[in-house]
Every structure is written in C-alpha cells, then in structure tokens.
Tab-separated table of C-alpha atoms (C1' of nucleotides) in Angstrom:
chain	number	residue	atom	x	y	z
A	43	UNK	CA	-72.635	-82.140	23.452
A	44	UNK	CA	-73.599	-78.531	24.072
A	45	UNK	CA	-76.096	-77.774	26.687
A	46	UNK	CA	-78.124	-75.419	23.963
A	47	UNK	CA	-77.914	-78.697	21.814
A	48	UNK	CA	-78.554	-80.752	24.655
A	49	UNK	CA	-81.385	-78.573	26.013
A	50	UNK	CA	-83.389	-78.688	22.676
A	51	UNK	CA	-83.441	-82.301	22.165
A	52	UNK	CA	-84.584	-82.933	26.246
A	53	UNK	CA	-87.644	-80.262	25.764
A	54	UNK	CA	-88.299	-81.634	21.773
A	55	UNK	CA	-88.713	-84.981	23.274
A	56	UNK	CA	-90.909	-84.785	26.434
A	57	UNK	CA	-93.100	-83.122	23.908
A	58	UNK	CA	-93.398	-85.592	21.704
A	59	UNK	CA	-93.599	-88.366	24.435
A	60	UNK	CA	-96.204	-86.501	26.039
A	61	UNK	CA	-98.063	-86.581	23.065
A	62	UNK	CA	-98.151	-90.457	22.639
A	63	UNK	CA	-98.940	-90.297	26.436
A	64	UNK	CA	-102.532	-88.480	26.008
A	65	UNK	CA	-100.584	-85.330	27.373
A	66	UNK	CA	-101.073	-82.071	24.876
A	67	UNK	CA	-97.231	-80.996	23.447
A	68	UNK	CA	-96.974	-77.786	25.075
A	69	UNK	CA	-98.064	-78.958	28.786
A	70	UNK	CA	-95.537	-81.749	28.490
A	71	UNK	CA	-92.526	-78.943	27.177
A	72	UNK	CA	-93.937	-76.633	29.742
A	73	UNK	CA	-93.002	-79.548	32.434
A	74	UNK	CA	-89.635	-80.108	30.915
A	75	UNK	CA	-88.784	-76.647	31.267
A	76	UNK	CA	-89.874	-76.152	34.983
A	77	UNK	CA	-87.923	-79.494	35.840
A	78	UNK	CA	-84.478	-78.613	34.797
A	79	UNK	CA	-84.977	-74.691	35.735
A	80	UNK	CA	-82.580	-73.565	38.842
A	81	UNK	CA	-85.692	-71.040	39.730
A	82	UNK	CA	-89.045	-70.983	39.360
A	83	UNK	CA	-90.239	-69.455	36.076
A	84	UNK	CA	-93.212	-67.146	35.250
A	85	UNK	CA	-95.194	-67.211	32.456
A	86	UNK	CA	-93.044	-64.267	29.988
A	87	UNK	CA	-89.982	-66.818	30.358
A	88	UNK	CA	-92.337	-69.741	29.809
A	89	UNK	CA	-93.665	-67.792	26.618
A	90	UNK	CA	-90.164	-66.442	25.845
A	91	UNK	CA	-88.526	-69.932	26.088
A	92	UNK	CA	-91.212	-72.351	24.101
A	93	UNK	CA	-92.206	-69.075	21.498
A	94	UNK	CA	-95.979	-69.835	22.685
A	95	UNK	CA	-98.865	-67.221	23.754
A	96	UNK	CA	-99.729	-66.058	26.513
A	97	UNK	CA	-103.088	-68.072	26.437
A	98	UNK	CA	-101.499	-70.917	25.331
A	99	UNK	CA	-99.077	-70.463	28.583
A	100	UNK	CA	-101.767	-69.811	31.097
A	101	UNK	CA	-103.628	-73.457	29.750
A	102	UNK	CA	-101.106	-75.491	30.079
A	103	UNK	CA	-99.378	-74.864	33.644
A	104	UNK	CA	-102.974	-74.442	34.584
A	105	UNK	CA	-103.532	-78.158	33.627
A	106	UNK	CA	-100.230	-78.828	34.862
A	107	UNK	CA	-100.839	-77.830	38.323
A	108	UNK	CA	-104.488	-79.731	37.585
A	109	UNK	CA	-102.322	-83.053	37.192
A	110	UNK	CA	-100.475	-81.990	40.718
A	111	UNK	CA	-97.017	-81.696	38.368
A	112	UNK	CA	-96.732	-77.977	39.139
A	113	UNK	CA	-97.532	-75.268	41.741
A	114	UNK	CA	-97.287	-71.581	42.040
A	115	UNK	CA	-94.858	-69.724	43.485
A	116	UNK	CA	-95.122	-66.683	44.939
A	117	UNK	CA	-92.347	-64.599	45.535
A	118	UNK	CA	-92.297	-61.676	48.092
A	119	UNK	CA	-92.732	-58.411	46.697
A	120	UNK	CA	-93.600	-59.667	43.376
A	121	UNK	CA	-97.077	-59.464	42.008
A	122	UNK	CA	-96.012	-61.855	39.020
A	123	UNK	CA	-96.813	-65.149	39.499
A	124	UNK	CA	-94.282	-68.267	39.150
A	125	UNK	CA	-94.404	-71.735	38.871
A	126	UNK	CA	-91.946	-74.695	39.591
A	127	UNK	CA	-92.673	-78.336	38.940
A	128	UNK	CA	-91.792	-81.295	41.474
A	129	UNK	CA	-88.415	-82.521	40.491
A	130	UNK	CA	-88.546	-86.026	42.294
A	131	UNK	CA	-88.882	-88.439	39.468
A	132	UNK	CA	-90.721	-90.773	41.343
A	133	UNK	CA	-93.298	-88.543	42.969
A	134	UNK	CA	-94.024	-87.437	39.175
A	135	UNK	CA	-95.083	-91.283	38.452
A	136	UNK	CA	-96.710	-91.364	41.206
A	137	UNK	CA	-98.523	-88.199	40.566
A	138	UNK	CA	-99.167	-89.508	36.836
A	139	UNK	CA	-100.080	-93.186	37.621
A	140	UNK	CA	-102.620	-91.627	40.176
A	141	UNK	CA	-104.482	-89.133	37.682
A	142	UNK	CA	-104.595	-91.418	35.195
A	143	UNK	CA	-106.161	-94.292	36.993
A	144	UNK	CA	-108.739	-91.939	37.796
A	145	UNK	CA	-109.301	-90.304	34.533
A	146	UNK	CA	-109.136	-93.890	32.740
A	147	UNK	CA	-109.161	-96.455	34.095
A	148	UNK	CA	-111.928	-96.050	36.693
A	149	UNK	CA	-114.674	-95.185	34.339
A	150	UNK	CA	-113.141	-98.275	32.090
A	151	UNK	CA	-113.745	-100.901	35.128
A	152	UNK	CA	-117.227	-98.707	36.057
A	153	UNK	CA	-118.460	-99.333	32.533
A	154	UNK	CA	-116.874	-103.183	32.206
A	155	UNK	CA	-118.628	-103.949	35.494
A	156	UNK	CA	-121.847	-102.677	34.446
A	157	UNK	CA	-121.940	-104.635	30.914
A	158	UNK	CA	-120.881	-107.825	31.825
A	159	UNK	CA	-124.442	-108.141	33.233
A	160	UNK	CA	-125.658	-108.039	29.557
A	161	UNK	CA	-128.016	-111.068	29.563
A	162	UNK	CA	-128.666	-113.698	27.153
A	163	UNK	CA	-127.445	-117.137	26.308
A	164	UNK	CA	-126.517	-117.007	22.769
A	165	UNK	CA	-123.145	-117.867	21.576
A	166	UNK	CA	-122.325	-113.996	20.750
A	167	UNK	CA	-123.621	-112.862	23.976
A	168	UNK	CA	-122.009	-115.565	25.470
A	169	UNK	CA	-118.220	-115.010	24.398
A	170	UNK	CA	-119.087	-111.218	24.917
A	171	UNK	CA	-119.461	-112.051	28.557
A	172	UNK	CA	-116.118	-113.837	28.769
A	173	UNK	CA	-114.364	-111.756	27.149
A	174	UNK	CA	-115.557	-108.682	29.040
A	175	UNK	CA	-115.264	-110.454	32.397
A	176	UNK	CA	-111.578	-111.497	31.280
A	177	UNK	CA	-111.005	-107.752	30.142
A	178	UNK	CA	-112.420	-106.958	33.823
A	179	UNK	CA	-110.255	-108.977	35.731
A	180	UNK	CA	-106.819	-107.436	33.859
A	181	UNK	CA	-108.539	-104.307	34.635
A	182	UNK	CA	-109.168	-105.077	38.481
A	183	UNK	CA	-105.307	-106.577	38.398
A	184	UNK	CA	-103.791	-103.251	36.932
A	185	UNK	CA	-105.704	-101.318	39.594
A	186	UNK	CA	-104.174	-103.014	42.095
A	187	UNK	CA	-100.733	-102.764	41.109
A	188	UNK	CA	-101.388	-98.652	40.397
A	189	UNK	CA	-102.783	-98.813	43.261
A	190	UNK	CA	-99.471	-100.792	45.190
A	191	UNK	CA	-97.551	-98.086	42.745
A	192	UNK	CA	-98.865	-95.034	44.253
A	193	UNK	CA	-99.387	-95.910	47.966
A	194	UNK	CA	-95.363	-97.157	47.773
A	195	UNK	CA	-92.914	-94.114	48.915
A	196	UNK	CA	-89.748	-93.484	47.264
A	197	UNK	CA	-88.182	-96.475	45.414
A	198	UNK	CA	-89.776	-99.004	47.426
A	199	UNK	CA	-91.782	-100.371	44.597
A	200	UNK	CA	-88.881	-101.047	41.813
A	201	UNK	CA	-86.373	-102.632	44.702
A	202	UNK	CA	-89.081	-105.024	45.231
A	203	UNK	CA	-89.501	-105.755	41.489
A	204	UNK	CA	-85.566	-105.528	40.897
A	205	UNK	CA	-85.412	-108.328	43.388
A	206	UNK	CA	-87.780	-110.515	41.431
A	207	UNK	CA	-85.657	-109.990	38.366
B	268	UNK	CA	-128.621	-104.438	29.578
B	269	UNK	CA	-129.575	-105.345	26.222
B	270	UNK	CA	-126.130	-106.688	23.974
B	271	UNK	CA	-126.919	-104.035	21.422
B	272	UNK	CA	-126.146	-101.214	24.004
B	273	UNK	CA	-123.274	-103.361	25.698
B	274	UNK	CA	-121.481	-104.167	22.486
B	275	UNK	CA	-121.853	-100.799	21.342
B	276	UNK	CA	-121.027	-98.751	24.876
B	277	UNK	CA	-117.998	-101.515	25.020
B	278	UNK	CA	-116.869	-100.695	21.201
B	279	UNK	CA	-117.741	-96.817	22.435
B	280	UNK	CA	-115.310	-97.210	25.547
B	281	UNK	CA	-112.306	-99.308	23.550
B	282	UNK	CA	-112.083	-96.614	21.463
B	283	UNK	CA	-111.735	-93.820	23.685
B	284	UNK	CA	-109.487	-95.402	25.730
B	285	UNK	CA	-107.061	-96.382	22.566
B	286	UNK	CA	-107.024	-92.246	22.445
B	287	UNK	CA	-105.978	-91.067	25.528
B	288	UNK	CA	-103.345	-94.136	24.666
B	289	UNK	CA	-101.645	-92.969	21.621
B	290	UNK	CA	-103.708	-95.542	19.376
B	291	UNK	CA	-105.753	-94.408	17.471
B	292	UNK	CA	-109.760	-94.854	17.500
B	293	UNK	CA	-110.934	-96.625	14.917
B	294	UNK	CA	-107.468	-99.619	15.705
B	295	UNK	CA	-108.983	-99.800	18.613
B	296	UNK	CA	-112.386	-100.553	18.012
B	297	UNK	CA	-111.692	-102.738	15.280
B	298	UNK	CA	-109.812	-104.435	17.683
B	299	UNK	CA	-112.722	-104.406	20.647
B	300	UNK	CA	-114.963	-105.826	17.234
B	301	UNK	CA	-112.482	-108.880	16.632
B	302	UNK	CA	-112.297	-109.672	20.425
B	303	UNK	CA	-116.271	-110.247	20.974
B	304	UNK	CA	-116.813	-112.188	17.742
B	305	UNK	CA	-116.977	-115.554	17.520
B	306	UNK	CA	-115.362	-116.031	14.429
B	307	UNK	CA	-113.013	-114.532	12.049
B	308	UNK	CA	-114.105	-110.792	10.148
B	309	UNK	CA	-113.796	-109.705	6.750
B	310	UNK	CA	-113.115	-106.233	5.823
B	311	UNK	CA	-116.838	-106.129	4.644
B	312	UNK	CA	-117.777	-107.141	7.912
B	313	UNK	CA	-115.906	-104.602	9.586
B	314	UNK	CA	-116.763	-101.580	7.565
B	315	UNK	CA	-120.398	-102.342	7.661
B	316	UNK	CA	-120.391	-102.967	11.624
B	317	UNK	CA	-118.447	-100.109	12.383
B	318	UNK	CA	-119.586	-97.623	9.368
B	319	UNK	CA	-116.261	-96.788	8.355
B	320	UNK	CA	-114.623	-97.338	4.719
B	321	UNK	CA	-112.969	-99.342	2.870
B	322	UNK	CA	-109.080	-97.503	3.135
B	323	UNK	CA	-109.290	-96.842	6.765
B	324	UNK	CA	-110.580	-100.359	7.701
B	325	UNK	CA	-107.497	-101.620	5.901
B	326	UNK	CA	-105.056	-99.152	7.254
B	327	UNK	CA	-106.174	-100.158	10.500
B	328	UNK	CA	-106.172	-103.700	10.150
B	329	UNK	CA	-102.553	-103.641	9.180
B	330	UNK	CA	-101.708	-101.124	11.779
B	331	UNK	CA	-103.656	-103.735	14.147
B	332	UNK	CA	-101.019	-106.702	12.568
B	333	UNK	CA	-97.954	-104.634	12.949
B	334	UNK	CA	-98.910	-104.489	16.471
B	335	UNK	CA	-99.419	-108.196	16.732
B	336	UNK	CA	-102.813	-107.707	17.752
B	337	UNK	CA	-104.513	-109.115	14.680
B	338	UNK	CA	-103.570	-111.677	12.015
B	339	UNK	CA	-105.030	-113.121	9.137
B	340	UNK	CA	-107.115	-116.307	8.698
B	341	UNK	CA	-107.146	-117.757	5.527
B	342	UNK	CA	-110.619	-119.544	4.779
B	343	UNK	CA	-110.124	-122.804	2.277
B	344	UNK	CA	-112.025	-122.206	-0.749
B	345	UNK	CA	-112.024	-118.677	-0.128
B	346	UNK	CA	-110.085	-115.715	-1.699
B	347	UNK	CA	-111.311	-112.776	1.015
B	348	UNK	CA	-109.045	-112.358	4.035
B	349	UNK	CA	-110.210	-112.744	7.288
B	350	UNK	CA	-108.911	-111.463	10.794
B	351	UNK	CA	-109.093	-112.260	14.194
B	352	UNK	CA	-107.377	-111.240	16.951
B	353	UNK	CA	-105.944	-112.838	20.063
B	354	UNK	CA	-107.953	-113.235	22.868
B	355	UNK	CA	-105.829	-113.945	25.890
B	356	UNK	CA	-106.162	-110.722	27.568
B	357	UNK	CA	-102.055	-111.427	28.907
B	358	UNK	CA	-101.019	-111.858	25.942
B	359	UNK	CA	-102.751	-108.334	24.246
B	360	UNK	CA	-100.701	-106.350	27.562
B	361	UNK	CA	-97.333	-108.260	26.625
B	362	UNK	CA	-97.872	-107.164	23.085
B	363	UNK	CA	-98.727	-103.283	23.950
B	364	UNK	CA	-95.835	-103.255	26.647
B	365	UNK	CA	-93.508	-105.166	24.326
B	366	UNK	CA	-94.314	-102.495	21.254
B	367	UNK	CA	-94.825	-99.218	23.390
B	368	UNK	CA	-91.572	-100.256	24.996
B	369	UNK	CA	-89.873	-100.344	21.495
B	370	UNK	CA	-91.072	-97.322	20.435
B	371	UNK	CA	-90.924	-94.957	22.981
B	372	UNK	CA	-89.265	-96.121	25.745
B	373	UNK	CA	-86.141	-97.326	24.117
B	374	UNK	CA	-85.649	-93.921	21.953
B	375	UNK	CA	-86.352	-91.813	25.381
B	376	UNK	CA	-83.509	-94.150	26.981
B	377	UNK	CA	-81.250	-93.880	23.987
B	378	UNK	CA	-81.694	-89.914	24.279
B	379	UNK	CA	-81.054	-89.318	28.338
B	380	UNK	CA	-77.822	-91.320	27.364
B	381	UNK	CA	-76.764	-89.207	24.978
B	382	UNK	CA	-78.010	-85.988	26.956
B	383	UNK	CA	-76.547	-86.983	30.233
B	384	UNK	CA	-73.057	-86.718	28.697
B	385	UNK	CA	-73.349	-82.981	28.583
B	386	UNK	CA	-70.263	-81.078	29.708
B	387	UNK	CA	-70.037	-78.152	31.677
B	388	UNK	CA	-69.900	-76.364	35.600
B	389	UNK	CA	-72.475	-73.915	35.689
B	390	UNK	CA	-75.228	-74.228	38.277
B	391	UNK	CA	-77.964	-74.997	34.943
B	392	UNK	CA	-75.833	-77.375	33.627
B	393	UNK	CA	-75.225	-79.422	36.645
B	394	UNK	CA	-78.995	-78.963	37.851
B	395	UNK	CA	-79.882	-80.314	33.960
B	396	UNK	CA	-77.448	-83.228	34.360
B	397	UNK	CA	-79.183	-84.032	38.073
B	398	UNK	CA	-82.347	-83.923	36.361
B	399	UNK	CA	-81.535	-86.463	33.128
B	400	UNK	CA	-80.071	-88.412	35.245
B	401	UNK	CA	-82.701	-89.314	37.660
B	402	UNK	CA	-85.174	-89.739	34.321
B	403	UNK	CA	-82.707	-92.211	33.291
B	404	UNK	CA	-82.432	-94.460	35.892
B	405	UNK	CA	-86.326	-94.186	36.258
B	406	UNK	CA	-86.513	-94.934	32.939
B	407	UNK	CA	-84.083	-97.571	33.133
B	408	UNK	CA	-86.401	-99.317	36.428
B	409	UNK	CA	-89.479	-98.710	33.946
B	410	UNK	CA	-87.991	-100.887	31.483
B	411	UNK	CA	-86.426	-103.547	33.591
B	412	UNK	CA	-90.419	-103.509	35.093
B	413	UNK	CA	-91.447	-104.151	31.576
B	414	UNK	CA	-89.022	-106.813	30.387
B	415	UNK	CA	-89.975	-108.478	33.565
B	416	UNK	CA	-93.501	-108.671	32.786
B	417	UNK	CA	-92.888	-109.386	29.209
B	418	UNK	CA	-91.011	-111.959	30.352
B	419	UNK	CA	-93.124	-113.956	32.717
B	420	UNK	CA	-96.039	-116.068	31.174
B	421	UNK	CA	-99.386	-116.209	32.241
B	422	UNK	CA	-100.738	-114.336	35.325
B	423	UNK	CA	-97.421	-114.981	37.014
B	424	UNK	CA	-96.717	-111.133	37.378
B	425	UNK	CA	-100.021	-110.489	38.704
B	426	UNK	CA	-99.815	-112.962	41.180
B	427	UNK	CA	-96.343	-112.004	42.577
B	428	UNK	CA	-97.664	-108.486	42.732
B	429	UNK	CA	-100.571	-109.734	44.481
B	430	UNK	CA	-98.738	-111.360	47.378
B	431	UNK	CA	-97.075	-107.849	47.901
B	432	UNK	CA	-100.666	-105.863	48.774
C	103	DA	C1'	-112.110	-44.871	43.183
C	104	DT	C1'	-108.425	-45.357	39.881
C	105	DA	C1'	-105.007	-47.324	37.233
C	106	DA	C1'	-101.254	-50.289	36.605
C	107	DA	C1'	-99.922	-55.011	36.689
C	108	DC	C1'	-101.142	-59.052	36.053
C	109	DT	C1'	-104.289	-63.422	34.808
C	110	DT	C1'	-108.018	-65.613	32.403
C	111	DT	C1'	-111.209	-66.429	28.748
C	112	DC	C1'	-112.700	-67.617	24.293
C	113	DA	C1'	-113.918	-66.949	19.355
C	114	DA	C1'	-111.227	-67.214	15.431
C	115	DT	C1'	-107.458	-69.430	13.204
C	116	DA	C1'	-103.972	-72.744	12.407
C	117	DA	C1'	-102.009	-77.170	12.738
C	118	DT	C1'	-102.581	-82.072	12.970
C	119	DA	C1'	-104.701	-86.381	12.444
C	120	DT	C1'	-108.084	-89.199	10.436
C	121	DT	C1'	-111.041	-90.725	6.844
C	122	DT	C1'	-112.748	-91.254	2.333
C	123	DG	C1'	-113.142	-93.275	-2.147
C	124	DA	C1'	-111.659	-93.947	-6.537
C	125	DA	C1'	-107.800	-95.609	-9.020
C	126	DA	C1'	-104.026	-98.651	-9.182
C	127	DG	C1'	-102.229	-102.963	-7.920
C	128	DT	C1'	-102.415	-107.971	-7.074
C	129	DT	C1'	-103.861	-112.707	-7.356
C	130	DC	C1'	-105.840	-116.491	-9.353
C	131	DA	C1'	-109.121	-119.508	-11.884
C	132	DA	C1'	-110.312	-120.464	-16.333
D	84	DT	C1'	-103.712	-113.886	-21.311
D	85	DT	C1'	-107.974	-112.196	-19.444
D	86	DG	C1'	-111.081	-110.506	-16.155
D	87	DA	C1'	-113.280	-111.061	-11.737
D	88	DA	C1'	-112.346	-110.748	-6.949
D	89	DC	C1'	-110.000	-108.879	-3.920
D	90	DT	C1'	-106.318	-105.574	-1.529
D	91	DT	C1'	-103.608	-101.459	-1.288
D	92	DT	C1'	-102.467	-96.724	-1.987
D	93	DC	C1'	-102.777	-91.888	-1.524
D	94	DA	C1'	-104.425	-87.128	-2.681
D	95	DA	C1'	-108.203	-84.647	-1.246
D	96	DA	C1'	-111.763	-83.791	2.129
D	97	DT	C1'	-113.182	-83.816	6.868
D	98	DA	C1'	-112.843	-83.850	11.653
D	99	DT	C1'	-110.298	-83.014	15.720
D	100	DT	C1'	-107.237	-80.628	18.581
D	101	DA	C1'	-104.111	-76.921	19.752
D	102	DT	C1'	-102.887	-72.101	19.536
D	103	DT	C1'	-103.315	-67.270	19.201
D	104	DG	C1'	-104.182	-62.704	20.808
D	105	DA	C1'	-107.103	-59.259	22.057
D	106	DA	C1'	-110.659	-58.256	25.299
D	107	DA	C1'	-112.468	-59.005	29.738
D	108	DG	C1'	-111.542	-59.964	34.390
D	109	DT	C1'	-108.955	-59.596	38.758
D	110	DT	C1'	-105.936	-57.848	42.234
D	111	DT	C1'	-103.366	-54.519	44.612
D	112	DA	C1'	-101.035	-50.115	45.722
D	113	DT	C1'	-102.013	-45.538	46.144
DNA sequence: ATAAACTTTCAATAATATTTGAAAGTTCAA
DNA sequence: TTGAACTTTCAAATATTATTGAAAGTTTAT
C-alpha cells in the first residue's frame, strides 16, 4: 500500500470513529494528523491538509487541547503558533477515559443518586427504584474501573487483565 | 422527588447520554421507558408516553432489537406487538460492548492491519508505521479487555477488578 | 503609536441526522 | 376473498450540528 493511500484511509477513519465516539469529525482528523506528523504543525498546514477554514481549524485544536490531546508549540523566532498531539497511545486513553468520566458519567451517577430517593410504594415506583439503584451500582462499578484505568501508568492495567485472560 | 420528575429527568438523562454515545436519542429513551415499566409496551404506548410518532417509534424499536436490547412479547389473544427489554443491567453492557465491538472496533482493527503494512524508509513513513502500530496493539488489548468481559457472566469482572483497587 | 502577523469570534450557511405521517404492506379472522 | 387491525416504509419536513469566512481582536517589532 502507498503511504498517500495509506494516509487517507488512517485520517478518513479516526474521523468517522470519532464521530460514533461523541467526538466532532474534524477534531478527531485534526488528532490523526498531529499524531503521525514528524513536526509540530500550525494551523495553514492543518487547513491545507484537511481543506477546512481557518475557523473551523482554530475550534477544533482549541477543543483538542481542551480534552488535554494537544498543546501548543512555540517555536523560537516564530510568531506562528503550532501544535503537536501526545503520541503515547496509552496516555491518550487515559486522557480520554478521564474527560469523559467527567463530562458523562459524573453528572449520570449525580442525577441516578438523587432519583433513586423518589418515594412511593407503588409497583411502578417500586421497580423504578430497582432498576435505578441497579443502573447506579453499574454506574458506581464503571467509575471505579475508569477510575483504576486512569490512576494505572503505562501498560500496567492491560498486563493485569491479559493475565486474567 | 415526585416519580413524575424522576421518570422524566431519568428518561431526560438516558437520552442524552445515548448521544454523546453514538445512539441515538429517542433508542435510548425508548429503551430507559421499557426498563422502568412493569410490563410489556405497545407502540401506542410508547408514542403517547414519549410524544413521538408512529415511524420513528418503530424505527427505533427495531434499531433497539437489532441491538438485542429489546424483543417482542407476543400477548395470547392479541394481534398488537409488545416489547420489553432486558433488565439485567450486565447483561445490557455485554450487549453494547459485544455490538460496539463489532462495529467499530473490529473494522478499526481490520484497517491498522492493513495500514501497518505500508512500505517505505522515509522519516514520515516510519514515524506513521510507529504510530499504527502502537494503535494496533492498543486496540488489540481493548478488544481482548472486551471479549474478556463479554465473556465472564455475572458481576464476575467487576469483582476481579474490584480486588485490584 | 502604528502596522503587520497572527488568532479568535460568530452570524450566516451548509451538511447531517432525525422525525413525521400518509401510503403501502402484511396478517388473520370471518 | 375481504376488510379490519396492525406494521413497515420512505420522501419530505424539521431539527441539530458543523463549517465557513470575514470582521474584530490580540500581540509584537519597530
């Protein structure tokens, strides 16, 4: 395979993973770009290289760098600005796993905590409770192993689970 | 809290979160509707609880089947179909990761395969094939990580991952 | 202070995804 | 068969989300 070929397909399909991922398109081609760049890129090459605008640009590695996947770079002399993502594959999870338990799945448990204190003793209210406290406790567990996820360096957490296999 | 507010806020919440998740709103609350209730819903009921019509509430439902999330209940003596869903809250995660797996994981895997294989000696080339390969084999740990939890019954994942805190 | 170089904002537009509802299709009892 | 009861389809309408690009804002060298 070519690299041009090969290139295309990597950037065409972060996008579209992002996308099922609750990541917008461009911000997820943006980051496919940065990680397989020798140098850091600024945002005409960004534009250049995705055929996006310059607003369009300045959005998305701004949310990048809001998600900790990015970071400016300056370079001496330079007034331009440039950006380079984190290439270590697991301090991207890491990075991920940890902004989305915040963004999701915090207010979830906040708001299953809060109505599983609905009160009543009909039959309705009465499965509602169970299945909310059930829904609470899978919750709870999935914190915890985010939580196990994120504190864990390096590969610590999948040679554990590869020894459970 | 009053049930009225909790159902609703809970219906409210389920469907946001089926957003950010790549499923889309109204799946999801039909799917928070047939977890609280007590017994099986018709389409009727569904459309009238959750204001929506008649198409979408079948599109859904199906879309909620082909996920194995929902399935039919056929009343004796009746001709309307009815649907519930499964309510073990292990077995709904087992489903997701089992499906999500399929179609997105396994695709992404197939394609760093293919793209890993690409030839060439220049510095972009080799940093590209550095790159696809370290999303492979994290993609590759992802997977084993969700075969093993598709795998294991029960809360047995959970509670191995517990022991590890 | 000025102006060039650069970044950010945001209203307008475009693209995408979802929803509707009426028509077509199916099933089944009589 | 027929027609009532029900389900499915899908083109059009609506709603949501992403993108553009020009104007406004900022920074820095002189």
């Amino acid at each position: 395979m070519k690299y041009s070929e090969a290139k295309e397909k990597y950037i065409q399909a972060w996008g579209t993973l992002g996308s099922s991922w609750g990541v917008n398109r461009t911000m997820a081609q943006i980051h496919a770009l940065l990680m397989i760049s020798t140098v850091p890129l600024s945002t005409e090459e960004l534009m250049e290289e995705l055929k996006i605008s310059r607003g369009n640009t300045n959005m998305n590695v701004r949310a990048l760098m809001d998600w900790g996947l990015a970071e400016k770079v300056l370079v001496p002399g330079e007034r331009k600005e440039y950006f380079k993502a984190d290439k270590n594959i697991m301090n991207i999870g890491v990075q991920v796993a940890k902004e989305r338990k915040r963004r999701e799945l915090d207010p979830i448990i906040k708001l299953l905590n809060d109505i599983t204190l609905v009160e009543g003793d009909t039959a309705e209210v009465k499965e509602f409770r169970k299945v909310t406290k059930d829904l609470q406790k899978f919750a709870t567990q999935t914190e915890s192993v985010l939580d196990l996820f994120i504190k864990s360096n390096q590969n610590w957490f999948f040679k554990i689970l590869g020894k459970l296999r």
